[in-house]
PDB file of N, CA and C in Angstrom:
ATOM      1  N   MET A   1       8.085  23.937 -12.240  1.00  0.00           N
ATOM      2  CA  MET A   1       8.951  23.332 -12.064  1.00  0.00           C
ATOM      3  C   MET A   1       8.680  22.180 -11.274  1.00  0.00           C
ATOM      4  N   PRO A   2       9.250  21.039 -12.247  1.00  0.00           N
ATOM      5  CA  PRO A   2       9.267  19.631 -11.876  1.00  0.00           C
ATOM      6  C   PRO A   2       9.311  18.936 -10.210  1.00  0.00           C
ATOM      7  N   LEU A   3       8.213  18.617  -9.874  1.00  0.00           N
ATOM      8  CA  LEU A   3       9.244  17.906  -8.123  1.00  0.00           C
ATOM      9  C   LEU A   3      10.032  17.132  -8.360  1.00  0.00           C
ATOM     10  N   TYR A   4      10.564  16.499  -7.575  1.00  0.00           N
ATOM     11  CA  TYR A   4      11.522  14.949  -7.516  1.00  0.00           C
ATOM     12  C   TYR A   4      11.327  14.345  -5.620  1.00  0.00           C
ATOM     13  N   LEU A   5      10.991  13.484  -6.134  1.00  0.00           N
ATOM     14  CA  LEU A   5      11.258  12.389  -4.592  1.00  0.00           C
ATOM     15  C   LEU A   5      12.447  11.450  -4.363  1.00  0.00           C
ATOM     16  N   THR A   6      13.560  12.317  -3.377  1.00  0.00           N
ATOM     17  CA  THR A   6      14.166  11.523  -3.375  1.00  0.00           C
ATOM     18  C   THR A   6      14.706  10.324  -2.398  1.00  0.00           C
ATOM     19  N   LYS A   7      14.996   9.466  -2.602  1.00  0.00           N
ATOM     20  CA  LYS A   7      14.593   8.552  -1.310  1.00  0.00           C
ATOM     21  C   LYS A   7      16.403   8.210  -1.240  1.00  0.00           C
ATOM     22  N   PHE A   8      16.742   7.700   0.244  1.00  0.00           N
ATOM     23  CA  PHE A   8      17.911   8.337   0.419  1.00  0.00           C
ATOM     24  C   PHE A   8      18.744   6.610   1.687  1.00  0.00           C
ATOM     25  N   SER A   9      19.235   6.168   1.530  1.00  0.00           N
ATOM     26  CA  SER A   9      20.277   5.196   2.718  1.00  0.00           C
ATOM     27  C   SER A   9      21.518   5.936   3.145  1.00  0.00           C
ATOM     28  N   MET A  10      21.800   6.040   4.646  1.00  0.00           N
ATOM     29  CA  MET A  10      23.447   6.638   4.660  1.00  0.00           C
ATOM     30  C   MET A  10      23.762   5.722   5.403  1.00  0.00           C
ATOM     31  N   THR A  11      25.572   6.207   4.882  1.00  0.00           N
ATOM     32  CA  THR A  11      26.270   4.796   5.664  1.00  0.00           C
ATOM     33  C   THR A  11      26.233   4.921   6.746  1.00  0.00           C
ATOM     34  N   PRO A  12      26.797   3.871   7.221  1.00  0.00           N
ATOM     35  CA  PRO A  12      27.092   3.442   8.903  1.00  0.00           C
ATOM     36  C   PRO A  12      28.027   4.973   9.093  1.00  0.00           C
ATOM     37  N   GLU A  13      29.270   5.279   8.198  1.00  0.00           N
ATOM     38  CA  GLU A  13      29.946   6.225   8.706  1.00  0.00           C
ATOM     39  C   GLU A  13      29.114   7.257   8.848  1.00  0.00           C
ATOM     40  N   ALA A  14      28.505   7.715   8.175  1.00  0.00           N
ATOM     41  CA  ALA A  14      27.358   9.107   8.106  1.00  0.00           C
ATOM     42  C   ALA A  14      26.655   9.309   9.254  1.00  0.00           C
ATOM     43  N   TRP A  15      26.005   7.788   9.618  1.00  0.00           N
ATOM     44  CA  TRP A  15      24.689   8.018  10.845  1.00  0.00           C
ATOM     45  C   TRP A  15      25.915   7.939  11.943  1.00  0.00           C
ATOM     46  N   ALA A  16      27.122   7.742  12.405  1.00  0.00           N
ATOM     47  CA  ALA A  16      27.779   7.845  13.171  1.00  0.00           C
ATOM     48  C   ALA A  16      28.436   8.921  13.555  1.00  0.00           C
ATOM     49  N   LYS A  17      28.357  10.183  12.473  1.00  0.00           N
ATOM     50  CA  LYS A  17      28.962  11.491  12.413  1.00  0.00           C
ATOM     51  C   LYS A  17      27.953  12.261  12.479  1.00  0.00           C
ATOM     52  N   LEU A  18      26.614  11.810  12.640  1.00  0.00           N
ATOM     53  CA  LEU A  18      25.416  12.661  13.077  1.00  0.00           C
ATOM     54  C   LEU A  18      25.178  12.119  14.031  1.00  0.00           C
ATOM     55  N   ILE A  19      25.251  11.256  14.484  1.00  0.00           N
ATOM     56  CA  ILE A  19      25.308  10.502  16.683  1.00  0.00           C
ATOM     57  C   ILE A  19      26.086  11.496  17.184  1.00  0.00           C
ATOM     58  N   LYS A  20      27.690  11.685  16.604  1.00  0.00           N
ATOM     59  CA  LYS A  20      28.426  12.874  17.398  1.00  0.00           C
ATOM     60  C   LYS A  20      27.427  13.658  17.472  1.00  0.00           C
ATOM     61  N   GLN A  21      27.582  14.094  16.604  1.00  0.00           N
ATOM     62  CA  GLN A  21      27.090  15.239  16.591  1.00  0.00           C
ATOM     63  C   GLN A  21      25.845  15.802  15.044  1.00  0.00           C
ATOM     64  N   PRO A  22      24.803  15.344  16.153  1.00  0.00           N
ATOM     65  CA  PRO A  22      23.463  16.026  15.494  1.00  0.00           C
ATOM     66  C   PRO A  22      23.718  17.187  14.352  1.00  0.00           C
ATOM     67  N   GLU A  23      22.518  17.139  13.398  1.00  0.00           N
ATOM     68  CA  GLU A  23      22.586  18.058  12.922  1.00  0.00           C
ATOM     69  C   GLU A  23      21.404  18.151  11.992  1.00  0.00           C
ATOM     70  N   ASP A  24      20.594  19.537  11.439  1.00  0.00           N
ATOM     71  CA  ASP A  24      19.436  19.322  10.938  1.00  0.00           C
ATOM     72  C   ASP A  24      19.970  19.671   9.335  1.00  0.00           C
ATOM     73  N   ARG A  25      19.609  18.615   8.666  1.00  0.00           N
ATOM     74  CA  ARG A  25      20.720  18.422   7.531  1.00  0.00           C
ATOM     75  C   ARG A  25      19.025  19.354   5.917  1.00  0.00           C
ATOM     76  N   ARG A  26      17.762  19.756   6.302  1.00  0.00           N
ATOM     77  CA  ARG A  26      17.302  20.232   5.768  1.00  0.00           C
ATOM     78  C   ARG A  26      18.245  21.686   5.018  1.00  0.00           C
ATOM     79  N   GLU A  27      18.367  22.496   6.406  1.00  0.00           N
ATOM     80  CA  GLU A  27      19.561  23.739   5.715  1.00  0.00           C
ATOM     81  C   GLU A  27      20.442  22.840   4.774  1.00  0.00           C
ATOM     82  N   ALA A  28      21.245  21.920   4.733  1.00  0.00           N
ATOM     83  CA  ALA A  28      22.387  21.961   3.893  1.00  0.00           C
ATOM     84  C   ALA A  28      21.411  21.440   2.755  1.00  0.00           C
ATOM     85  N   VAL A  29      20.999  20.257   2.453  1.00  0.00           N
ATOM     86  CA  VAL A  29      19.556  20.271   1.349  1.00  0.00           C
ATOM     87  C   VAL A  29      19.410  20.904   1.013  1.00  0.00           C
ATOM     88  N   GLY A  30      18.736  22.197   1.152  1.00  0.00           N
ATOM     89  CA  GLY A  30      17.837  23.259   0.509  1.00  0.00           C
ATOM     90  C   GLY A  30      19.094  23.583   0.062  1.00  0.00           C
ATOM     91  N   ARG A  31      20.149  23.982   0.344  1.00  0.00           N
ATOM     92  CA  ARG A  31      21.105  25.222   0.435  1.00  0.00           C
ATOM     93  C   ARG A  31      21.624  24.241  -1.446  1.00  0.00           C
ATOM     94  N   LEU A  32      22.143  23.310  -1.209  1.00  0.00           N
ATOM     95  CA  LEU A  32      22.172  22.274  -2.215  1.00  0.00           C
ATOM     96  C   LEU A  32      21.524  22.513  -3.623  1.00  0.00           C
ATOM     97  N   LEU A  33      20.015  22.124  -3.444  1.00  0.00           N
ATOM     98  CA  LEU A  33      18.520  22.939  -4.150  1.00  0.00           C
ATOM     99  C   LEU A  33      19.045  24.348  -4.797  1.00  0.00           C
ATOM    100  N   GLU A  34      19.120  25.186  -3.501  1.00  0.00           N
ATOM    101  CA  GLU A  34      18.673  26.372  -4.276  1.00  0.00           C
ATOM    102  C   GLU A  34      20.112  26.940  -4.869  1.00  0.00           C
ATOM    103  N   ALA A  35      21.449  26.510  -4.930  1.00  0.00           N
ATOM    104  CA  ALA A  35      22.574  26.285  -6.279  1.00  0.00           C
ATOM    105  C   ALA A  35      22.437  25.832  -7.170  1.00  0.00           C
ATOM    106  N   ALA A  36      21.345  24.812  -7.549  1.00  0.00           N
ATOM    107  CA  ALA A  36      20.912  23.883  -8.641  1.00  0.00           C
ATOM    108  C   ALA A  36      19.615  25.119  -9.031  1.00  0.00           C
ATOM    109  N   GLY A  37      19.260  25.741  -8.155  1.00  0.00           N
ATOM    110  CA  GLY A  37      17.542  26.898  -9.390  1.00  0.00           C
ATOM    111  C   GLY A  37      16.749  25.950  -8.702  1.00  0.00           C
ATOM    112  N   GLY A  38      17.070  25.264  -7.990  1.00  0.00           N
ATOM    113  CA  GLY A  38      15.798  24.158  -7.137  1.00  0.00           C
ATOM    114  C   GLY A  38      15.558  24.720  -5.874  1.00  0.00           C
ATOM    115  N   LYS A  39      14.206  24.052  -5.109  1.00  0.00           N
ATOM    116  CA  LYS A  39      14.055  24.452  -4.143  1.00  0.00           C
ATOM    117  C   LYS A  39      13.386  23.170  -3.011  1.00  0.00           C
ATOM    118  N   LEU A  40      14.046  22.918  -2.032  1.00  0.00           N
ATOM    119  CA  LEU A  40      13.183  22.082  -0.662  1.00  0.00           C
ATOM    120  C   LEU A  40      12.159  22.311  -0.279  1.00  0.00           C
ATOM    121  N   HIS A  41      10.866  21.047  -0.596  1.00  0.00           N
ATOM    122  CA  HIS A  41       9.657  21.137  -0.021  1.00  0.00           C
ATOM    123  C   HIS A  41      10.177  20.015   1.417  1.00  0.00           C
ATOM    124  N   GLY A  42      10.552  18.841   1.420  1.00  0.00           N
ATOM    125  CA  GLY A  42      10.546  18.459   2.745  1.00  0.00           C
ATOM    126  C   GLY A  42      11.427  17.549   2.885  1.00  0.00           C
ATOM    127  N   TYR A  43      11.596  17.321   3.914  1.00  0.00           N
ATOM    128  CA  TYR A  43      12.632  16.234   4.409  1.00  0.00           C
ATOM    129  C   TYR A  43      12.909  15.077   5.356  1.00  0.00           C
ATOM    130  N   TRP A  44      12.135  13.684   5.128  1.00  0.00           N
ATOM    131  CA  TRP A  44      11.884  12.994   6.265  1.00  0.00           C
ATOM    132  C   TRP A  44      12.587  12.077   6.079  1.00  0.00           C
ATOM    133  N   TYR A  45      12.773  11.214   7.986  1.00  0.00           N
ATOM    134  CA  TYR A  45      13.730  10.084   7.975  1.00  0.00           C
ATOM    135  C   TYR A  45      12.768   9.230   7.855  1.00  0.00           C
ATOM    136  N   ALA A  46      12.815   8.105   8.188  1.00  0.00           N
ATOM    137  CA  ALA A  46      12.060   7.214   7.872  1.00  0.00           C
ATOM    138  C   ALA A  46      12.548   5.558   8.516  1.00  0.00           C
ATOM    139  N   PHE A  47      11.515   4.581   8.872  1.00  0.00           N
ATOM    140  CA  PHE A  47      11.911   3.239   9.062  1.00  0.00           C
ATOM    141  C   PHE A  47      11.432   2.416   7.750  1.00  0.00           C
ATOM    142  N   GLY A  48      12.083   1.301   7.749  1.00  0.00           N
ATOM    143  CA  GLY A  48      12.126   0.576   6.909  1.00  0.00           C
ATOM    144  C   GLY A  48      13.357   0.621   5.432  1.00  0.00           C
ATOM    145  N   ASP A  49      12.564   0.449   4.197  1.00  0.00           N
ATOM    146  CA  ASP A  49      13.467  -0.153   3.044  1.00  0.00           C
ATOM    147  C   ASP A  49      14.774   1.260   3.125  1.00  0.00           C
ATOM    148  N   HIS A  50      14.959   2.139   3.357  1.00  0.00           N
ATOM    149  CA  HIS A  50      15.127   3.725   3.157  1.00  0.00           C
ATOM    150  C   HIS A  50      15.292   4.708   4.562  1.00  0.00           C
ATOM    151  N   ASP A  51      16.408   5.345   4.931  1.00  0.00           N
ATOM    152  CA  ASP A  51      16.683   6.171   5.901  1.00  0.00           C
ATOM    153  C   ASP A  51      15.690   7.376   5.797  1.00  0.00           C
ATOM    154  N   GLY A  52      15.731   8.137   4.224  1.00  0.00           N
ATOM    155  CA  GLY A  52      14.620   9.309   4.615  1.00  0.00           C
ATOM    156  C   GLY A  52      14.196   9.846   3.001  1.00  0.00           C
ATOM    157  N   PHE A  53      13.443  10.353   3.011  1.00  0.00           N
ATOM    158  CA  PHE A  53      12.878  10.994   1.997  1.00  0.00           C
ATOM    159  C   PHE A  53      13.355  12.284   1.853  1.00  0.00           C
ATOM    160  N   ALA A  54      13.373  13.020   0.549  1.00  0.00           N
ATOM    161  CA  ALA A  54      13.353  14.516   0.536  1.00  0.00           C
ATOM    162  C   ALA A  54      12.801  14.706  -0.773  1.00  0.00           C
ATOM    163  N   LEU A  55      11.335  15.701  -0.568  1.00  0.00           N
ATOM    164  CA  LEU A  55      10.860  16.344  -1.704  1.00  0.00           C
ATOM    165  C   LEU A  55      11.303  17.481  -2.312  1.00  0.00           C
ATOM    166  N   GLY A  56      11.945  17.291  -3.279  1.00  0.00           N
ATOM    167  CA  GLY A  56      12.358  18.918  -3.659  1.00  0.00           C
ATOM    168  C   GLY A  56      11.886  19.481  -5.205  1.00  0.00           C
ATOM    169  N   GLU A  57      12.072  20.422  -5.675  1.00  0.00           N
ATOM    170  CA  GLU A  57      11.755  20.935  -6.673  1.00  0.00           C
ATOM    171  C   GLU A  57      13.230  21.105  -7.907  1.00  0.00           C
ATOM    172  N   ALA A  58      13.228  21.453  -8.676  1.00  0.00           N
ATOM    173  CA  ALA A  58      14.149  21.959  -9.730  1.00  0.00           C
ATOM    174  C   ALA A  58      14.247  22.096 -11.610  1.00  0.00           C
ATOM    175  N   PRO A  59      14.546  23.300 -11.846  1.00  0.00           N
ATOM    176  CA  PRO A  59      14.288  23.866 -13.079  1.00  0.00           C
ATOM    177  C   PRO A  59      14.064  22.510 -14.217  1.00  0.00           C
ATOM    178  N   ASP A  60      14.547  21.727 -13.917  1.00  0.00           N
ATOM    179  CA  ASP A  60      14.756  20.590 -14.577  1.00  0.00           C
ATOM    180  C   ASP A  60      15.699  18.724 -13.927  1.00  0.00           C
ATOM    181  N   SER A  61      15.298  18.380 -15.019  1.00  0.00           N
ATOM    182  CA  SER A  61      15.793  16.694 -14.636  1.00  0.00           C
ATOM    183  C   SER A  61      17.812  16.851 -14.838  1.00  0.00           C
ATOM    184  N   THR A  62      17.987  18.085 -15.610  1.00  0.00           N
ATOM    185  CA  THR A  62      19.669  18.373 -15.779  1.00  0.00           C
ATOM    186  C   THR A  62      19.956  18.668 -14.198  1.00  0.00           C
ATOM    187  N   ALA A  63      19.217  19.970 -13.811  1.00  0.00           N
ATOM    188  CA  ALA A  63      19.527  20.631 -12.450  1.00  0.00           C
ATOM    189  C   ALA A  63      19.705  19.778 -11.219  1.00  0.00           C
ATOM    190  N   MET A  64      19.215  18.579 -11.523  1.00  0.00           N
ATOM    191  CA  MET A  64      18.564  18.197 -10.469  1.00  0.00           C
ATOM    192  C   MET A  64      19.455  16.931 -10.300  1.00  0.00           C
ATOM    193  N   ALA A  65      20.026  16.570 -11.813  1.00  0.00           N
ATOM    194  CA  ALA A  65      21.241  15.276 -11.977  1.00  0.00           C
ATOM    195  C   ALA A  65      22.393  16.016 -11.255  1.00  0.00           C
ATOM    196  N   SER A  66      22.504  17.259 -11.483  1.00  0.00           N
ATOM    197  CA  SER A  66      23.845  18.061 -10.656  1.00  0.00           C
ATOM    198  C   SER A  66      23.541  18.025  -9.519  1.00  0.00           C
ATOM    199  N   ALA A  67      22.461  18.394  -8.643  1.00  0.00           N
ATOM    200  CA  ALA A  67      22.730  18.026  -7.173  1.00  0.00           C
ATOM    201  C   ALA A  67      22.427  16.656  -6.660  1.00  0.00           C
ATOM    202  N   LEU A  68      21.838  15.884  -7.625  1.00  0.00           N
ATOM    203  CA  LEU A  68      22.379  14.120  -7.005  1.00  0.00           C
ATOM    204  C   LEU A  68      23.398  13.594  -7.151  1.00  0.00           C
ATOM    205  N   VAL A  69      24.164  13.702  -8.650  1.00  0.00           N
ATOM    206  CA  VAL A  69      25.688  13.309  -8.106  1.00  0.00           C
ATOM    207  C   VAL A  69      26.489  14.025  -7.846  1.00  0.00           C
ATOM    208  N   THR A  70      25.765  15.639  -7.158  1.00  0.00           N
ATOM    209  CA  THR A  70      26.751  15.743  -5.914  1.00  0.00           C
ATOM    210  C   THR A  70      27.193  15.296  -4.051  1.00  0.00           C
ATOM    211  N   VAL A  71      25.928  14.947  -3.785  1.00  0.00           N
ATOM    212  CA  VAL A  71      24.959  14.249  -2.800  1.00  0.00           C
ATOM    213  C   VAL A  71      25.852  13.092  -3.215  1.00  0.00           C
ATOM    214  N   ALA A  72      25.669  11.943  -3.989  1.00  0.00           N
ATOM    215  CA  ALA A  72      26.275  10.546  -4.151  1.00  0.00           C
ATOM    216  C   ALA A  72      27.533  10.320  -4.296  1.00  0.00           C
ATOM    217  N   GLY A  73      28.314  11.614  -4.699  1.00  0.00           N
ATOM    218  CA  GLY A  73      29.937  11.773  -4.782  1.00  0.00           C
ATOM    219  C   GLY A  73      30.381  11.905  -3.264  1.00  0.00           C
ATOM    220  N   SER A  74      29.844  12.747  -2.478  1.00  0.00           N
ATOM    221  CA  SER A  74      30.079  12.539  -1.044  1.00  0.00           C
ATOM    222  C   SER A  74      30.597  11.281  -0.351  1.00  0.00           C
ATOM    223  N   GLY A  75      29.984  10.118  -0.626  1.00  0.00           N
ATOM    224  CA  GLY A  75      30.184   8.812  -0.043  1.00  0.00           C
ATOM    225  C   GLY A  75      29.288   8.778   0.744  1.00  0.00           C
ATOM    226  N   ALA A  76      28.589   9.459   1.853  1.00  0.00           N
ATOM    227  CA  ALA A  76      27.886   9.332   2.712  1.00  0.00           C
ATOM    228  C   ALA A  76      26.522   8.774   2.482  1.00  0.00           C
ATOM    229  N   PHE A  77      26.248   8.185   1.373  1.00  0.00           N
ATOM    230  CA  PHE A  77      24.628   7.567   0.842  1.00  0.00           C
ATOM    231  C   PHE A  77      24.976   5.777   0.976  1.00  0.00           C
ATOM    232  N   SER A  78      24.918   5.090   1.681  1.00  0.00           N
ATOM    233  CA  SER A  78      24.543   3.485   0.230  1.00  0.00           C
ATOM    234  C   SER A  78      23.960   3.542  -0.623  1.00  0.00           C
ATOM    235  N   SER A  79      22.495   4.601  -0.582  1.00  0.00           N
ATOM    236  CA  SER A  79      21.911   4.083  -1.707  1.00  0.00           C
ATOM    237  C   SER A  79      20.834   5.280  -2.140  1.00  0.00           C
ATOM    238  N   LEU A  80      20.494   5.829  -3.291  1.00  0.00           N
ATOM    239  CA  LEU A  80      20.488   7.439  -3.208  1.00  0.00           C
ATOM    240  C   LEU A  80      19.650   7.222  -5.120  1.00  0.00           C
ATOM    241  N   SER A  81      18.319   7.238  -5.040  1.00  0.00           N
ATOM    242  CA  SER A  81      17.311   7.013  -5.939  1.00  0.00           C
ATOM    243  C   SER A  81      16.429   8.571  -5.800  1.00  0.00           C
ATOM    244  N   THR A  82      16.164   8.650  -7.531  1.00  0.00           N
ATOM    245  CA  THR A  82      14.717   9.743  -7.304  1.00  0.00           C
ATOM    246  C   THR A  82      13.809   9.195  -8.217  1.00  0.00           C
ATOM    247  N   THR A  83      12.801   9.680  -8.432  1.00  0.00           N
ATOM    248  CA  THR A  83      11.590   9.384  -8.706  1.00  0.00           C
ATOM    249  C   THR A  83      11.172  10.585  -9.347  1.00  0.00           C
ATOM    250  N   VAL A  84      10.398  11.160 -10.578  1.00  0.00           N
ATOM    251  CA  VAL A  84      10.247  12.576 -10.993  1.00  0.00           C
ATOM    252  C   VAL A  84       8.747  11.973 -10.516  1.00  0.00           C
ATOM    253  N   LEU A  85       8.410  13.490  -9.881  1.00  0.00           N
ATOM    254  CA  LEU A  85       6.412  13.097  -9.876  1.00  0.00           C
ATOM    255  C   LEU A  85       6.245  14.107 -10.494  1.00  0.00           C
ATOM    256  N   VAL A  86       4.349  13.163 -11.279  1.00  0.00           N
ATOM    257  CA  VAL A  86       3.477  14.397 -12.077  1.00  0.00           C
ATOM    258  C   VAL A  86       2.120  14.754 -11.729  1.00  0.00           C
ATOM    259  N   THR A  87       2.238  15.821 -11.516  1.00  0.00           N
ATOM    260  CA  THR A  87       0.904  16.498 -11.250  1.00  0.00           C
ATOM    261  C   THR A  87      -0.165  15.880 -11.703  1.00  0.00           C
ATOM    262  N   VAL A  88      -1.223  15.684 -11.626  1.00  0.00           N
ATOM    263  CA  VAL A  88      -2.434  15.460 -11.784  1.00  0.00           C
ATOM    264  C   VAL A  88      -2.636  15.970 -13.252  1.00  0.00           C
ATOM    265  N   GLU A  89      -2.553  17.094 -13.110  1.00  0.00           N
ATOM    266  CA  GLU A  89      -3.404  17.904 -14.427  1.00  0.00           C
ATOM    267  C   GLU A  89      -1.993  17.942 -15.866  1.00  0.00           C
ATOM    268  N   GLU A  90      -0.633  17.610 -15.048  1.00  0.00           N
ATOM    269  CA  GLU A  90       0.043  16.814 -16.015  1.00  0.00           C
ATOM    270  C   GLU A  90      -0.002  15.474 -16.475  1.00  0.00           C
ATOM    271  N   MET A  91      -0.936  14.363 -15.779  1.00  0.00           N
ATOM    272  CA  MET A  91      -0.994  13.437 -16.060  1.00  0.00           C
ATOM    273  C   MET A  91      -2.435  13.310 -17.149  1.00  0.00           C
ATOM    274  N   LEU A  92      -3.100  14.229 -16.868  1.00  0.00           N
ATOM    275  CA  LEU A  92      -4.143  14.727 -17.574  1.00  0.00           C
ATOM    276  C   LEU A  92      -4.200  14.732 -18.800  1.00  0.00           C
ATOM    277  N   ASP A  93      -3.275  16.151 -19.216  1.00  0.00           N
ATOM    278  CA  ASP A  93      -2.677  16.444 -20.716  1.00  0.00           C
ATOM    279  C   ASP A  93      -2.190  14.961 -21.453  1.00  0.00           C
ATOM    280  N   ALA A  94      -1.058  14.779 -20.421  1.00  0.00           N
ATOM    281  CA  ALA A  94      -0.855  12.929 -20.505  1.00  0.00           C
ATOM    282  C   ALA A  94      -1.855  12.215 -21.214  1.00  0.00           C
ATOM    283  N   LEU A  95      -2.913  11.673 -20.192  1.00  0.00           N
ATOM    284  CA  LEU A  95      -3.814  10.953 -20.640  1.00  0.00           C
ATOM    285  C   LEU A  95      -4.733  11.347 -22.383  1.00  0.00           C
ATOM    286  N   GLY A  96      -4.602  12.985 -22.314  1.00  0.00           N
ATOM    287  CA  GLY A  96      -5.639  13.876 -23.249  1.00  0.00           C
ATOM    288  C   GLY A  96      -4.439  13.164 -25.105  1.00  0.00           C
ATOM    289  N   ARG A  97      -3.110  13.471 -24.834  1.00  0.00           N
ATOM    290  CA  ARG A  97      -2.263  13.085 -25.902  1.00  0.00           C
ATOM    291  C   ARG A  97      -2.287  11.833 -26.271  1.00  0.00           C
ATOM    292  N   ALA A  98      -1.979  10.962 -25.087  1.00  0.00           N
ATOM    293  CA  ALA A  98      -1.680   9.015 -25.095  1.00  0.00           C
ATOM    294  C   ALA A  98      -3.316   8.908 -26.351  1.00  0.00           C
ATOM    295  N   GLN A  99      -4.135   9.264 -26.239  1.00  0.00           N
ATOM    296  CA  GLN A  99      -5.694   9.192 -27.087  1.00  0.00           C
ATOM    297  C   GLN A  99      -5.154   9.001 -28.693  1.00  0.00           C
ATOM    298  N   ARG A 100      -3.913   9.893 -28.800  1.00  0.00           N
ATOM    299  CA  ARG A 100      -4.100  10.407 -30.007  1.00  0.00           C
ATOM    300  C   ARG A 100      -2.937   8.983 -30.202  1.00  0.00           C
ATOM    301  N   ILE A 101      -2.266   8.661 -29.859  1.00  0.00           N
ATOM    302  CA  ILE A 101      -0.789   7.847 -30.258  1.00  0.00           C
ATOM    303  C   ILE A 101      -1.103   6.183 -30.464  1.00  0.00           C
ATOM    304  N   ALA A 102      -0.820   5.568 -31.397  1.00  0.00           N
ATOM    305  CA  ALA A 102      -1.237   4.537 -31.903  1.00  0.00           C
ATOM    306  C   ALA A 102       0.507   3.722 -31.678  1.00  0.00           C
ATOM    307  N   TYR A 103      -0.182   2.393 -31.007  1.00  0.00           N
ATOM    308  CA  TYR A 103       0.924   1.627 -30.853  1.00  0.00           C
ATOM    309  C   TYR A 103       0.713   0.191 -30.603  1.00  0.00           C
ATOM    310  N   ARG A 104       1.228  -0.973 -31.058  1.00  0.00           N
ATOM    311  CA  ARG A 104       0.824  -2.111 -31.307  1.00  0.00           C
ATOM    312  C   ARG A 104       1.252  -3.089 -30.255  1.00  0.00           C
ATOM    313  N   PRO A 105       1.087  -4.057 -29.304  1.00  0.00           N
ATOM    314  CA  PRO A 105       1.879  -4.634 -28.482  1.00  0.00           C
ATOM    315  C   PRO A 105       2.617  -5.585 -28.965  1.00  0.00           C
ATOM    316  N   PRO A 106       3.306  -6.605 -28.356  1.00  0.00           N
ATOM    317  CA  PRO A 106       4.148  -7.141 -29.484  1.00  0.00           C
ATOM    318  C   PRO A 106       3.488  -8.644 -29.456  1.00  0.00           C
ATOM    319  N   GLY A 107       3.778  -9.096 -30.122  1.00  0.00           N
ATOM    320  CA  GLY A 107       2.393 -10.314 -31.108  1.00  0.00           C
ATOM    321  C   GLY A 107       1.095 -10.095 -31.344  1.00  0.00           C
ATOM    322  N   GLY A 108       0.786  -8.545 -31.313  1.00  0.00           N
ATOM    323  CA  GLY A 108      -0.597  -7.112 -31.795  1.00  0.00           C
ATOM    324  C   GLY A 108      -0.797  -7.489 -32.841  1.00  0.00           C
TER     325      GLY A 108
END
């Protein structure tokens, strides 16, 4: 199954709720991904441009999108972006396929 790295930042209101009542969000996120047919592999908070990262898998992009729109619709996040991760084996396959594809760059 494809892996997806999600970067998130929470709203001040969501942080205030967690300060008032701290909770481990891995359980909720894990259930969300399981409902979409996937699995949570990790969940981290961070300093910097984003408040945290979640690493999960899903059967396909549509399944992951269903989980992400559910999360985005909650209003608890000020930003949410996801990157599809490619394994080394998948990239080696892609590089092999690229050898058979012709492309003319602009002006070339």
